Amino acid sequence: MARTDGADVAERQQVAFDDASLARGKAIYAQACVACHGQNMRGGVGFNLVDGEWVHGASPEAILSNIKTGFPDRGMVGFESLYSDEELQDVVDYIRSRREGWESGRYAIWPIAADIARDDFSFEQVMQDEPTKAGRFGAGLVDYGLPEMENFAMVVDGTIHIPAGTPAGVWVQAGGGGGVEVTIDGEPVEPVYDLAGAIYPIDQGVHDLTIAYSTADKPNWYSGNLNIVVLNPETGERAFPLSEAGKSFLNDTSFVIDAQQRPRVIRRVVNNLPSSTISVGLPSGMNFGFNTKSCAIVGAWEGDFLDIGPNIDGRGDAPSVPLGEWMFHEPQAIALSQQGDCRYVGTSLQDDGAPVFAFELGGVPYTVSGQATDGGMAFVYAAAQGRSAGAVSMPEVDGVEMRVEQAGAQTRVLLERTRAQ
Amino acid sequence: MRTIKMKMLAGAALVLPILSGNVLAQDDMVGNPAYIPDGYRLEAIALPADVPFHATGLDIDEAGTVAVATRLGDVWILDAEAAAGTPAPSDWTLFAEGLNEPTGLMWDTDGTILVGQKSELTRLVDRDGDGRADDYLNLASDWEFHDNYHEYNFSPVRDGEGNLVGTLNLGHNVPNGYSWGDRPVMVSAGGHRGWAYRITPEGEFSFFASGLRSPAGVGVSPDGLVYYTDNQGDWVPTSKLHILEEGGFYGHPSSLRDHPDYTIEKLDAMSVEDFAQMSETPVVWIPHQEVANSPGNPEWDTTGGAFGPFEGQIFVGDQTQSNVFRVLLETVNGQRQGAVINFANKFQSGNIRLAFHPGGALWVGQTARGWGAVGSKPFGIERVVWDGETQPFELHDISMTADGFRLDFTGAVDPESLSPSAFAAEQWHYNYSDAYGSGKIDLTAVDIQSVDIAEDGMSVSIAVEQTPGTVMSIDFSALRSEDGRSASVSKVYYTVNTTM
């Protein structure tokens, strides 16, 4: 906490290595370490080596000793019999030179008036008051979702590590520029602008970085969730995130659940499907949604099932995206014509993993499942005790033919495209 | 103009306000050196490769089999043998998948698993015994889920009467959401958001308590009572632990839109004082930043001493602080009240779920997605292990006396280290309102009038004036054990609801 008066600057582990040592370390890393710790050192089977989290000790001595003896019970062999101490010291230097991101980051948040103009706003005035929230994010990422209010000022500061090797800039995307003020090592920095944000140039090494942001004059469409990323200003190549939104931006957030090998059953928030829908992907590439509140089929689509990435990123406030082409979706639905309150009983997975949905309608138990057919998909309804499931209501959908077949006690609703997409 | 402003920013004007005053004084705890009692260590548990393993549901059965529900929607099982030793990634097996962001999980006595999805409380049944769930049965889904990210279903636990109990989070930025006043944070769009529900052994469902905000942790005491934690924010001045009872109102008005005695018009006409009058009193307040920001489930140490000297006490993890703290309860004038004290920090990610393994280790389920945590790993599982030998020197318990408090220690205190000036006490209270959290109100130092040590050195009594409706912190960092040790944590926070 002494960093305000600069007292702890001397305690920083300044990273000043000689290039020849780094080159030797890099070569050994590529042979011995890359398989477990990854090309970019961000981890794999082994730990992430660039995030400043040293589970087994952070000092150069501890890192060297750990490389030498390894962790045999955790799958890391000791390297002392394979390389000399000097060689392993080169590896330690190389790894330490690659450290990136925040160290001991902090934030403080103040509410501001909703209607304040940017020209009337000043950080020093707002900061006369106690912040309503303050805390640390250590070596993690700053989260501009923390204010949980529409109008706020947020000041973030901390020590930042910029790895050697390529030019770097702190790229801040703040929905229109000017609400951001950045200082590096106590000096204000004027940005250069690219199409999407402002870039504040920064040198390799360890720096004090302060980013002050206010929502004054924020455009309505902008959430205030700042996207902050370190990038190479010459090439635009992105290196690593400093904020949660920056991480989402860097990660391709897609997380595709495909059903090619086996049926998949997923209960998540999905675009165009009502809440409480269970989505099903079949290996044939046909997919549908069963709504547990209405006991109706509320959507069907052809394609690779679901990208749930947006729904498992950050707080998960964006819906999953169905992949492919809709045949129909809510408010269109396929449902038994039988009137009565619906009660969803549960899902049973068959041996092949395909789900059968059980529900009661007006107190009468039914099941429905989806099956691939030669030309499309069938929804198979059955009632308890071999009784007929009765009539089904279906939507009129352009380019999709739907028809009902009775097969014994089963009612089958067949869907086929009549027009290629 | 611009340059001048930037200069100001670069200098003291920018940084000092963050550092000065209460907020940052409290915040100091966050970056403190590690605290953990002597003889205890943290162990990271190896997890399946390439799986986002945000562990938000965690339970361990009597045989020691670990079951975990993840925010991705999986349920994973770690068999008892692996869990008792050093688990490898391949020891985990996938039991179920595709669930809607579950935040609770419980082994039922028949070997099925109950899991709290956002939209449903579900029973998972492995019909054919192949280690994979075949049936996903709807036990309850009587609330509304509006597709909002914040609308968690923290469930289930089973209370002493056999009821299954869960709590429903309010939403954030939900269309048509209601919140009293003009600075809404957490809202209800209806459908019993902010309520607790239960299902009787006969299968009867009801909503039985209201006023919950972010009730992220539910637990059942050995005597069968349901306790829950709520997270600091609007109407919750600092995080807190309550006993959750039939008909109780726990402070957040948004939930009352579904209460049969209220309408939105009626609620709008009410005052903060009205809501304060109706609100239940927590058994402990949990000071923000210093102890916790986002506490998870209360977990009782019933390991019979296998976890060390804290048998019978409550442990709670905190998602933001990546720590674990203890809750020390007693009954005074028929009311439950007590204290909180930190136990261990420097966990790798945000601690949301705790469960004791029958062998004595405390397992911790972790996530840091969406809400930051001091520990920077995005997810994980760790366990706290006692070595079975080392006697830690810590505050064991605290109890109110007629003229102060008695502090019991896990080892004998060196009488030489004892004097009234060896203690520092402060008291304050919190301001209940729709504002996001509260600072310490009327923070004052309290005189330690006298100290007295028991003959065996194991407990120290202090005389101090107690004020109902306050929290008192007692700092005893000057105390030393007979063998010269200081406690790893030397500040305890007692919630004085009533005095003797």
mmCIF file of N, CA, C and O in Angstrom, chain A residues 304-386:
data_model
loop_
_atom_site.group_PDB
_atom_site.id
_atom_site.type_symbol
_atom_site.label_atom_id
_atom_site.label_comp_id
_atom_site.label_asym_id
_atom_site.label_seq_id
_atom_site.Cartn_x
_atom_site.Cartn_y
_atom_site.Cartn_z
ATOM 1 N N ASP A 304 -25.444 -26.767 -36.416
ATOM 2 C CA ASP A 304 -24.508 -27.344 -35.449
ATOM 3 C C ASP A 304 -24.937 -27.179 -34.002
ATOM 4 O O ASP A 304 -24.100 -27.128 -33.110
ATOM 5 N N PHE A 305 -26.182 -27.041 -33.724
ATOM 6 C CA PHE A 305 -26.750 -26.946 -32.384
ATOM 7 C C PHE A 305 -26.526 -25.573 -31.771
ATOM 8 O O PHE A 305 -27.148 -24.608 -32.204
ATOM 9 N N LEU A 306 -25.625 -25.419 -30.755
ATOM 10 C CA LEU A 306 -25.633 -24.199 -29.949
ATOM 11 C C LEU A 306 -24.234 -23.662 -29.712
ATOM 12 O O LEU A 306 -23.315 -24.423 -29.465
ATOM 13 N N ASP A 307 -24.126 -22.340 -29.745
ATOM 14 C CA ASP A 307 -22.940 -21.684 -29.202
ATOM 15 C C ASP A 307 -23.356 -21.053 -27.870
ATOM 16 O O ASP A 307 -24.045 -20.037 -27.842
ATOM 17 N N ILE A 308 -22.911 -21.675 -26.765
ATOM 18 C CA ILE A 308 -23.297 -21.149 -25.453
ATOM 19 C C ILE A 308 -22.265 -20.149 -24.928
ATOM 20 O O ILE A 308 -22.407 -19.629 -23.822
ATOM 21 N N GLY A 309 -21.233 -19.857 -25.750
ATOM 22 C CA GLY A 309 -20.149 -18.976 -25.314
ATOM 23 C C GLY A 309 -20.618 -17.686 -24.670
ATOM 24 O O GLY A 309 -20.211 -17.362 -23.552
ATOM 25 N N PRO A 310 -21.487 -16.914 -25.342
ATOM 26 C CA PRO A 310 -21.892 -15.634 -24.750
ATOM 27 C C PRO A 310 -22.580 -15.808 -23.394
ATOM 28 O O PRO A 310 -22.540 -14.917 -22.558
ATOM 29 N N ASN A 311 -23.193 -16.957 -23.178
ATOM 30 C CA ASN A 311 -23.951 -17.183 -21.953
ATOM 31 C C ASN A 311 -23.088 -17.713 -20.804
ATOM 32 O O ASN A 311 -23.548 -17.809 -19.667
ATOM 33 N N ILE A 312 -21.837 -18.057 -21.107
ATOM 34 C CA ILE A 312 -20.947 -18.491 -20.021
ATOM 35 C C ILE A 312 -19.746 -17.571 -19.918
ATOM 36 O O ILE A 312 -18.736 -17.904 -19.330
ATOM 37 N N ASP A 313 -19.878 -16.390 -20.504
ATOM 38 C CA ASP A 313 -18.788 -15.423 -20.453
ATOM 39 C C ASP A 313 -19.168 -14.316 -19.473
ATOM 40 O O ASP A 313 -20.312 -13.881 -19.439
ATOM 41 N N GLY A 314 -18.194 -13.855 -18.681
ATOM 42 C CA GLY A 314 -18.507 -12.823 -17.689
ATOM 43 C C GLY A 314 -19.624 -13.314 -16.793
ATOM 44 O O GLY A 314 -19.603 -14.441 -16.315
ATOM 45 N N ARG A 315 -20.589 -12.447 -16.568
ATOM 46 C CA ARG A 315 -21.692 -12.850 -15.702
ATOM 47 C C ARG A 315 -22.728 -13.692 -16.443
ATOM 48 O O ARG A 315 -23.677 -14.187 -15.836
ATOM 49 N N GLY A 316 -22.550 -13.802 -17.748
ATOM 50 C CA GLY A 316 -23.486 -14.639 -18.510
ATOM 51 C C GLY A 316 -24.763 -13.908 -18.846
ATOM 52 O O GLY A 316 -25.839 -14.496 -18.849
ATOM 53 N N ASP A 317 -24.651 -12.580 -19.134
ATOM 54 C CA ASP A 317 -25.884 -11.851 -19.399
ATOM 55 C C ASP A 317 -26.270 -11.812 -20.868
ATOM 56 O O ASP A 317 -27.221 -11.145 -21.242
ATOM 57 N N ALA A 318 -25.562 -12.550 -21.717
ATOM 58 C CA ALA A 318 -25.960 -12.632 -23.130
ATOM 59 C C ALA A 318 -26.452 -14.045 -23.421
ATOM 60 O O ALA A 318 -25.965 -15.004 -22.838
ATOM 61 N N PRO A 319 -27.426 -14.175 -24.310
ATOM 62 C CA PRO A 319 -27.977 -15.512 -24.572
ATOM 63 C C PRO A 319 -27.070 -16.372 -25.446
ATOM 64 O O PRO A 319 -26.230 -15.865 -26.179
ATOM 65 N N SER A 320 -27.277 -17.681 -25.357
ATOM 66 C CA SER A 320 -26.642 -18.604 -26.283
ATOM 67 C C SER A 320 -27.245 -18.403 -27.674
ATOM 68 O O SER A 320 -28.364 -17.931 -27.825
ATOM 69 N N VAL A 321 -26.468 -18.806 -28.675
ATOM 70 C CA VAL A 321 -26.898 -18.579 -30.053
ATOM 71 C C VAL A 321 -27.120 -19.919 -30.746
ATOM 72 O O VAL A 321 -26.199 -20.730 -30.816
ATOM 73 N N PRO A 322 -28.328 -20.165 -31.248
ATOM 74 C CA PRO A 322 -28.542 -21.387 -32.023
ATOM 75 C C PRO A 322 -27.761 -21.284 -33.338
ATOM 76 O O PRO A 322 -27.736 -20.217 -33.953
ATOM 77 N N LEU A 323 -27.111 -22.351 -33.734
ATOM 78 C CA LEU A 323 -26.303 -22.330 -34.958
ATOM 79 C C LEU A 323 -27.099 -22.957 -36.090
ATOM 80 O O LEU A 323 -27.709 -24.009 -35.915
ATOM 81 N N GLY A 324 -27.089 -22.324 -37.235
ATOM 82 C CA GLY A 324 -27.792 -22.879 -38.386
ATOM 83 C C GLY A 324 -29.004 -22.059 -38.752
ATOM 84 O O GLY A 324 -29.020 -20.843 -38.572
ATOM 85 N N GLU A 325 -30.021 -22.733 -39.256
ATOM 86 C CA GLU A 325 -31.207 -22.050 -39.791
ATOM 87 C C GLU A 325 -32.447 -22.470 -39.027
ATOM 88 O O GLU A 325 -32.703 -23.661 -38.829
ATOM 89 N N TRP A 326 -33.218 -21.478 -38.617
ATOM 90 C CA TRP A 326 -34.484 -21.784 -37.965
ATOM 91 C C TRP A 326 -35.463 -22.408 -38.951
ATOM 92 O O TRP A 326 -35.554 -21.982 -40.100
ATOM 93 N N MET A 327 -36.228 -23.377 -38.484
ATOM 94 C CA MET A 327 -37.434 -23.798 -39.200
ATOM 95 C C MET A 327 -38.610 -23.003 -38.628
ATOM 96 O O MET A 327 -39.437 -22.500 -39.355
ATOM 97 N N PHE A 328 -38.646 -22.931 -37.305
ATOM 98 C CA PHE A 328 -39.602 -22.016 -36.664
ATOM 99 C C PHE A 328 -39.123 -21.778 -35.244
ATOM 100 O O PHE A 328 -38.277 -22.503 -34.733
ATOM 101 N N HIS A 329 -39.653 -20.738 -34.612
ATOM 102 C CA HIS A 329 -39.386 -20.535 -33.187
ATOM 103 C C HIS A 329 -40.522 -19.754 -32.566
ATOM 104 O O HIS A 329 -41.341 -19.168 -33.273
ATOM 105 N N GLU A 330 -40.555 -19.755 -31.257
ATOM 106 C CA GLU A 330 -41.519 -19.013 -30.472
ATOM 107 C C GLU A 330 -41.778 -17.637 -31.094
ATOM 108 O O GLU A 330 -40.817 -16.999 -31.503
ATOM 109 N N PRO A 331 -43.009 -17.156 -31.223
ATOM 110 C CA PRO A 331 -44.219 -17.704 -30.608
ATOM 111 C C PRO A 331 -44.849 -18.884 -31.349
ATOM 112 O O PRO A 331 -45.851 -19.419 -30.889
ATOM 113 N N GLN A 332 -44.277 -19.281 -32.486
ATOM 114 C CA GLN A 332 -44.801 -20.478 -33.138
ATOM 115 C C GLN A 332 -44.452 -21.700 -32.297
ATOM 116 O O GLN A 332 -43.390 -21.731 -31.660
ATOM 117 N N ALA A 333 -45.327 -22.692 -32.289
ATOM 118 C CA ALA A 333 -45.078 -23.862 -31.438
ATOM 119 C C ALA A 333 -45.853 -25.062 -31.947
ATOM 120 O O ALA A 333 -46.874 -24.922 -32.632
ATOM 121 N N ILE A 334 -45.345 -26.222 -31.613
ATOM 122 C CA ILE A 334 -46.071 -27.472 -31.840
ATOM 123 C C ILE A 334 -46.517 -27.973 -30.478
ATOM 124 O O ILE A 334 -45.694 -28.075 -29.557
ATOM 125 N N ALA A 335 -47.807 -28.264 -30.330
ATOM 126 C CA ALA A 335 -48.285 -28.669 -29.003
ATOM 127 C C ALA A 335 -49.477 -29.607 -29.156
ATOM 128 O O ALA A 335 -50.200 -29.564 -30.156
ATOM 129 N N LEU A 336 -49.684 -30.425 -28.142
ATOM 130 C CA LEU A 336 -50.895 -31.235 -28.113
ATOM 131 C C LEU A 336 -52.105 -30.307 -28.008
ATOM 132 O O LEU A 336 -52.068 -29.299 -27.308
ATOM 133 N N SER A 337 -53.169 -30.689 -28.692
ATOM 134 C CA SER A 337 -54.371 -29.848 -28.673
ATOM 135 C C SER A 337 -55.123 -29.970 -27.358
ATOM 136 O O SER A 337 -55.917 -29.114 -26.998
ATOM 137 N N GLN A 338 -54.879 -31.066 -26.672
ATOM 138 C CA GLN A 338 -55.480 -31.312 -25.359
ATOM 139 C C GLN A 338 -55.333 -30.078 -24.461
ATOM 140 O O GLN A 338 -54.236 -29.544 -24.311
ATOM 141 N N GLN A 339 -56.433 -29.590 -23.883
ATOM 142 C CA GLN A 339 -56.381 -28.425 -23.006
ATOM 143 C C GLN A 339 -56.023 -28.867 -21.593
ATOM 144 O O GLN A 339 -56.198 -30.025 -21.226
ATOM 145 N N GLY A 340 -55.567 -27.919 -20.802
ATOM 146 C CA GLY A 340 -55.300 -28.211 -19.396
ATOM 147 C C GLY A 340 -53.952 -27.682 -18.964
ATOM 148 O O GLY A 340 -53.125 -27.309 -19.794
ATOM 149 N N ASP A 341 -53.755 -27.634 -17.652
ATOM 150 C CA ASP A 341 -52.478 -27.159 -17.117
ATOM 151 C C ASP A 341 -51.386 -28.159 -17.453
ATOM 152 O O ASP A 341 -51.574 -29.366 -17.328
ATOM 153 N N CYS A 342 -50.236 -27.592 -17.828
ATOM 154 C CA CYS A 342 -49.097 -28.449 -18.134
ATOM 155 C C CYS A 342 -48.208 -28.558 -16.919
ATOM 156 O O CYS A 342 -47.960 -27.579 -16.227
ATOM 157 N N ARG A 343 -47.759 -29.754 -16.627
ATOM 158 C CA ARG A 343 -46.726 -29.931 -15.598
ATOM 159 C C ARG A 343 -45.613 -30.793 -16.169
ATOM 160 O O ARG A 343 -45.841 -31.945 -16.561
ATOM 161 N N TYR A 344 -44.444 -30.208 -16.239
ATOM 162 C CA TYR A 344 -43.285 -30.935 -16.745
ATOM 163 C C TYR A 344 -42.793 -31.891 -15.657
ATOM 164 O O TYR A 344 -42.564 -31.491 -14.520
ATOM 165 N N VAL A 345 -42.661 -33.158 -15.987
ATOM 166 C CA VAL A 345 -42.285 -34.174 -14.995
ATOM 167 C C VAL A 345 -40.771 -34.389 -14.984
ATOM 168 O O VAL A 345 -40.154 -34.466 -13.926
ATOM 169 N N GLY A 346 -40.187 -34.501 -16.167
ATOM 170 C CA GLY A 346 -38.742 -34.720 -16.210
ATOM 171 C C GLY A 346 -38.295 -35.213 -17.572
ATOM 172 O O GLY A 346 -39.102 -35.418 -18.480
ATOM 173 N N THR A 347 -36.975 -35.377 -17.671
ATOM 174 C CA THR A 347 -36.351 -35.839 -18.908
ATOM 175 C C THR A 347 -35.691 -37.183 -18.640
ATOM 176 O O THR A 347 -34.970 -37.317 -17.645
ATOM 177 N N SER A 348 -35.942 -38.148 -19.498
ATOM 178 C CA SER A 348 -35.221 -39.424 -19.406
ATOM 179 C C SER A 348 -34.313 -39.552 -20.617
ATOM 180 O O SER A 348 -34.761 -39.361 -21.754
ATOM 181 N N LEU A 349 -33.046 -39.874 -20.356
ATOM 182 C CA LEU A 349 -32.132 -40.079 -21.473
ATOM 183 C C LEU A 349 -32.166 -41.551 -21.861
ATOM 184 O O LEU A 349 -32.036 -42.440 -21.013
ATOM 185 N N GLN A 350 -32.332 -41.812 -23.154
ATOM 186 C CA GLN A 350 -32.327 -43.187 -23.662
ATOM 187 C C GLN A 350 -30.875 -43.674 -23.760
ATOM 188 O O GLN A 350 -29.940 -42.913 -23.532
ATOM 189 N N ASP A 351 -30.694 -44.929 -24.115
ATOM 190 C CA ASP A 351 -29.338 -45.482 -24.177
ATOM 191 C C ASP A 351 -28.419 -44.678 -25.098
ATOM 192 O O ASP A 351 -27.221 -44.558 -24.842
ATOM 193 N N ASP A 352 -28.987 -44.139 -26.173
ATOM 194 C CA ASP A 352 -28.160 -43.356 -27.099
ATOM 195 C C ASP A 352 -28.011 -41.896 -26.658
ATOM 196 O O ASP A 352 -27.394 -41.101 -27.349
ATOM 197 N N GLY A 353 -28.602 -41.567 -25.519
ATOM 198 C CA GLY A 353 -28.492 -40.203 -25.009
ATOM 199 C C GLY A 353 -29.604 -39.277 -25.457
ATOM 200 O O GLY A 353 -29.658 -38.120 -25.044
ATOM 201 N N ALA A 354 -30.498 -39.765 -26.298
ATOM 202 C CA ALA A 354 -31.601 -38.916 -26.771
ATOM 203 C C ALA A 354 -32.647 -38.769 -25.666
ATOM 204 O O ALA A 354 -32.947 -39.735 -24.963
ATOM 205 N N PRO A 355 -33.185 -37.566 -25.491
ATOM 206 C CA PRO A 355 -34.109 -37.332 -24.385
ATOM 207 C C PRO A 355 -35.558 -37.648 -24.738
ATOM 208 O O PRO A 355 -35.998 -37.455 -25.871
ATOM 209 N N VAL A 356 -36.264 -38.157 -23.743
ATOM 210 C CA VAL A 356 -37.725 -38.259 -23.823
ATOM 211 C C VAL A 356 -38.276 -37.354 -22.722
ATOM 212 O O VAL A 356 -37.886 -37.490 -21.552
ATOM 213 N N PHE A 357 -39.122 -36.416 -23.102
ATOM 214 C CA PHE A 357 -39.694 -35.485 -22.136
ATOM 215 C C PHE A 357 -41.032 -36.022 -21.646
ATOM 216 O O PHE A 357 -41.897 -36.375 -22.454
ATOM 217 N N ALA A 358 -41.195 -36.072 -20.326
ATOM 218 C CA ALA A 358 -42.455 -36.530 -19.740
ATOM 219 C C ALA A 358 -43.187 -35.329 -19.155
ATOM 220 O O ALA A 358 -42.568 -34.471 -18.509
ATOM 221 N N PHE A 359 -44.481 -35.243 -19.400
ATOM 222 C CA PHE A 359 -45.257 -34.132 -18.851
ATOM 223 C C PHE A 359 -46.703 -34.574 -18.658
ATOM 224 O O PHE A 359 -47.126 -35.629 -19.167
ATOM 225 N N GLU A 360 -47.405 -33.772 -17.891
ATOM 226 C CA GLU A 360 -48.837 -34.027 -17.703
ATOM 227 C C GLU A 360 -49.608 -32.835 -18.242
ATOM 228 O O GLU A 360 -49.214 -31.684 -18.051
ATOM 229 N N LEU A 361 -50.707 -33.143 -18.900
ATOM 230 C CA LEU A 361 -51.567 -32.104 -19.443
ATOM 231 C C LEU A 361 -52.957 -32.411 -18.927
ATOM 232 O O LEU A 361 -53.485 -33.501 -19.201
ATOM 233 N N GLY A 362 -53.499 -31.494 -18.141
ATOM 234 C CA GLY A 362 -54.797 -31.771 -17.529
ATOM 235 C C GLY A 362 -54.768 -33.058 -16.708
ATOM 236 O O GLY A 362 -55.741 -33.798 -16.652
ATOM 237 N N GLY A 363 -53.623 -33.351 -16.109
ATOM 238 C CA GLY A 363 -53.508 -34.520 -15.246
ATOM 239 C C GLY A 363 -53.197 -35.812 -15.980
ATOM 240 O O GLY A 363 -52.976 -36.842 -15.347
ATOM 241 N N VAL A 364 -53.167 -35.774 -17.311
ATOM 242 C CA VAL A 364 -52.897 -36.994 -18.088
ATOM 243 C C VAL A 364 -51.426 -37.020 -18.495
ATOM 244 O O VAL A 364 -50.919 -36.033 -19.017
ATOM 245 N N PRO A 365 -50.723 -38.135 -18.212
ATOM 246 C CA PRO A 365 -49.297 -38.186 -18.570
ATOM 247 C C PRO A 365 -49.049 -38.445 -20.066
ATOM 248 O O PRO A 365 -49.735 -39.278 -20.675
ATOM 249 N N TYR A 366 -48.083 -37.719 -20.595
ATOM 250 C CA TYR A 366 -47.650 -37.875 -21.985
ATOM 251 C C TYR A 366 -46.126 -37.875 -22.039
ATOM 252 O O TYR A 366 -45.459 -37.422 -21.115
ATOM 253 N N THR A 367 -45.618 -38.349 -23.181
ATOM 254 C CA THR A 367 -44.190 -38.144 -23.467
ATOM 255 C C THR A 367 -44.050 -37.589 -24.878
ATOM 256 O O THR A 367 -44.930 -37.789 -25.728
ATOM 257 N N VAL A 368 -42.942 -36.889 -25.108
ATOM 258 C CA VAL A 368 -42.611 -36.463 -26.468
ATOM 259 C C VAL A 368 -41.101 -36.582 -26.641
ATOM 260 O O VAL A 368 -40.339 -36.347 -25.703
ATOM 261 N N SER A 369 -40.700 -37.011 -27.839
ATOM 262 C CA SER A 369 -39.271 -37.052 -28.157
ATOM 263 C C SER A 369 -39.096 -36.598 -29.596
ATOM 264 O O SER A 369 -40.054 -36.584 -30.384
ATOM 265 N N GLY A 370 -37.859 -36.212 -29.911
ATOM 266 C CA GLY A 370 -37.551 -35.811 -31.277
ATOM 267 C C GLY A 370 -36.672 -36.860 -31.930
ATOM 268 O O GLY A 370 -35.772 -37.397 -31.287
ATOM 269 N N GLN A 371 -36.958 -37.171 -33.181
ATOM 270 C CA GLN A 371 -36.152 -38.175 -33.876
ATOM 271 C C GLN A 371 -35.774 -37.657 -35.255
ATOM 272 O O GLN A 371 -36.545 -36.919 -35.868
ATOM 273 N N ALA A 372 -34.598 -38.073 -35.704
ATOM 274 C CA ALA A 372 -34.226 -37.738 -37.074
ATOM 275 C C ALA A 372 -35.016 -38.620 -38.039
ATOM 276 O O ALA A 372 -35.274 -39.791 -37.753
ATOM 277 N N THR A 373 -35.422 -38.052 -39.152
ATOM 278 C CA THR A 373 -36.024 -38.844 -40.225
ATOM 279 C C THR A 373 -35.199 -38.598 -41.482
ATOM 280 O O THR A 373 -34.306 -37.744 -41.476
ATOM 281 N N ASP A 374 -35.526 -39.330 -42.540
ATOM 282 C CA ASP A 374 -34.738 -39.177 -43.773
ATOM 283 C C ASP A 374 -34.736 -37.735 -44.260
ATOM 284 O O ASP A 374 -33.714 -37.185 -44.618
ATOM 285 N N GLY A 375 -35.900 -37.119 -44.228
ATOM 286 C CA GLY A 375 -35.986 -35.778 -44.799
ATOM 287 C C GLY A 375 -35.964 -34.673 -43.772
ATOM 288 O O GLY A 375 -35.997 -33.501 -44.129
ATOM 289 N N GLY A 376 -35.959 -35.003 -42.493
ATOM 290 C CA GLY A 376 -36.034 -33.926 -41.500
ATOM 291 C C GLY A 376 -36.105 -34.464 -40.092
ATOM 292 O O GLY A 376 -35.205 -35.141 -39.626
ATOM 293 N N MET A 377 -37.220 -34.220 -39.416
ATOM 294 C CA MET A 377 -37.324 -34.563 -38.003
ATOM 295 C C MET A 377 -38.758 -34.934 -37.695
ATOM 296 O O MET A 377 -39.694 -34.472 -38.348
ATOM 297 N N ALA A 378 -38.902 -35.785 -36.689
ATOM 298 C CA ALA A 378 -40.249 -36.140 -36.242
ATOM 299 C C ALA A 378 -40.350 -35.919 -34.749
ATOM 300 O O ALA A 378 -39.398 -36.186 -34.020
ATOM 301 N N PHE A 379 -41.495 -35.398 -34.305
ATOM 302 C CA PHE A 379 -41.783 -35.340 -32.873
ATOM 303 C C PHE A 379 -42.803 -36.425 -32.575
ATOM 304 O O PHE A 379 -43.855 -36.485 -33.212
ATOM 305 N N VAL A 380 -42.450 -37.284 -31.650
ATOM 306 C CA VAL A 380 -43.268 -38.460 -31.384
ATOM 307 C C VAL A 380 -43.960 -38.299 -30.047
ATOM 308 O O VAL A 380 -43.293 -38.204 -28.999
ATOM 309 N N TYR A 381 -45.266 -38.211 -30.062
ATOM 310 C CA TYR A 381 -46.050 -38.080 -28.834
ATOM 311 C C TYR A 381 -46.654 -39.427 -28.472
ATOM 312 O O TYR A 381 -47.110 -40.173 -29.332
ATOM 313 N N ALA A 382 -46.669 -39.716 -27.178
ATOM 314 C CA ALA A 382 -47.342 -40.929 -26.706
ATOM 315 C C ALA A 382 -48.056 -40.602 -25.405
ATOM 316 O O ALA A 382 -47.598 -39.763 -24.625
ATOM 317 N N ALA A 383 -49.201 -41.255 -25.170
ATOM 318 C CA ALA A 383 -49.918 -41.085 -23.906
ATOM 319 C C ALA A 383 -49.709 -42.335 -23.067
ATOM 320 O O ALA A 383 -49.249 -43.365 -23.561
ATOM 321 N N ALA A 384 -50.024 -42.221 -21.782
ATOM 322 C CA ALA A 384 -49.849 -43.360 -20.891
ATOM 323 C C ALA A 384 -50.819 -44.478 -21.255
ATOM 324 O O ALA A 384 -51.856 -44.248 -21.878
ATOM 325 N N GLN A 385 -50.463 -45.654 -20.861
ATOM 326 C CA GLN A 385 -51.307 -46.843 -20.992
ATOM 327 C C GLN A 385 -51.793 -47.068 -22.421
ATOM 328 O O GLN A 385 -52.931 -47.483 -22.655
ATOM 329 N N GLY A 386 -50.935 -46.737 -23.375
ATOM 330 C CA GLY A 386 -51.241 -47.056 -24.761
ATOM 331 C C GLY A 386 -52.388 -46.272 -25.363
ATOM 332 O O GLY A 386 -52.871 -46.613 -26.454
#
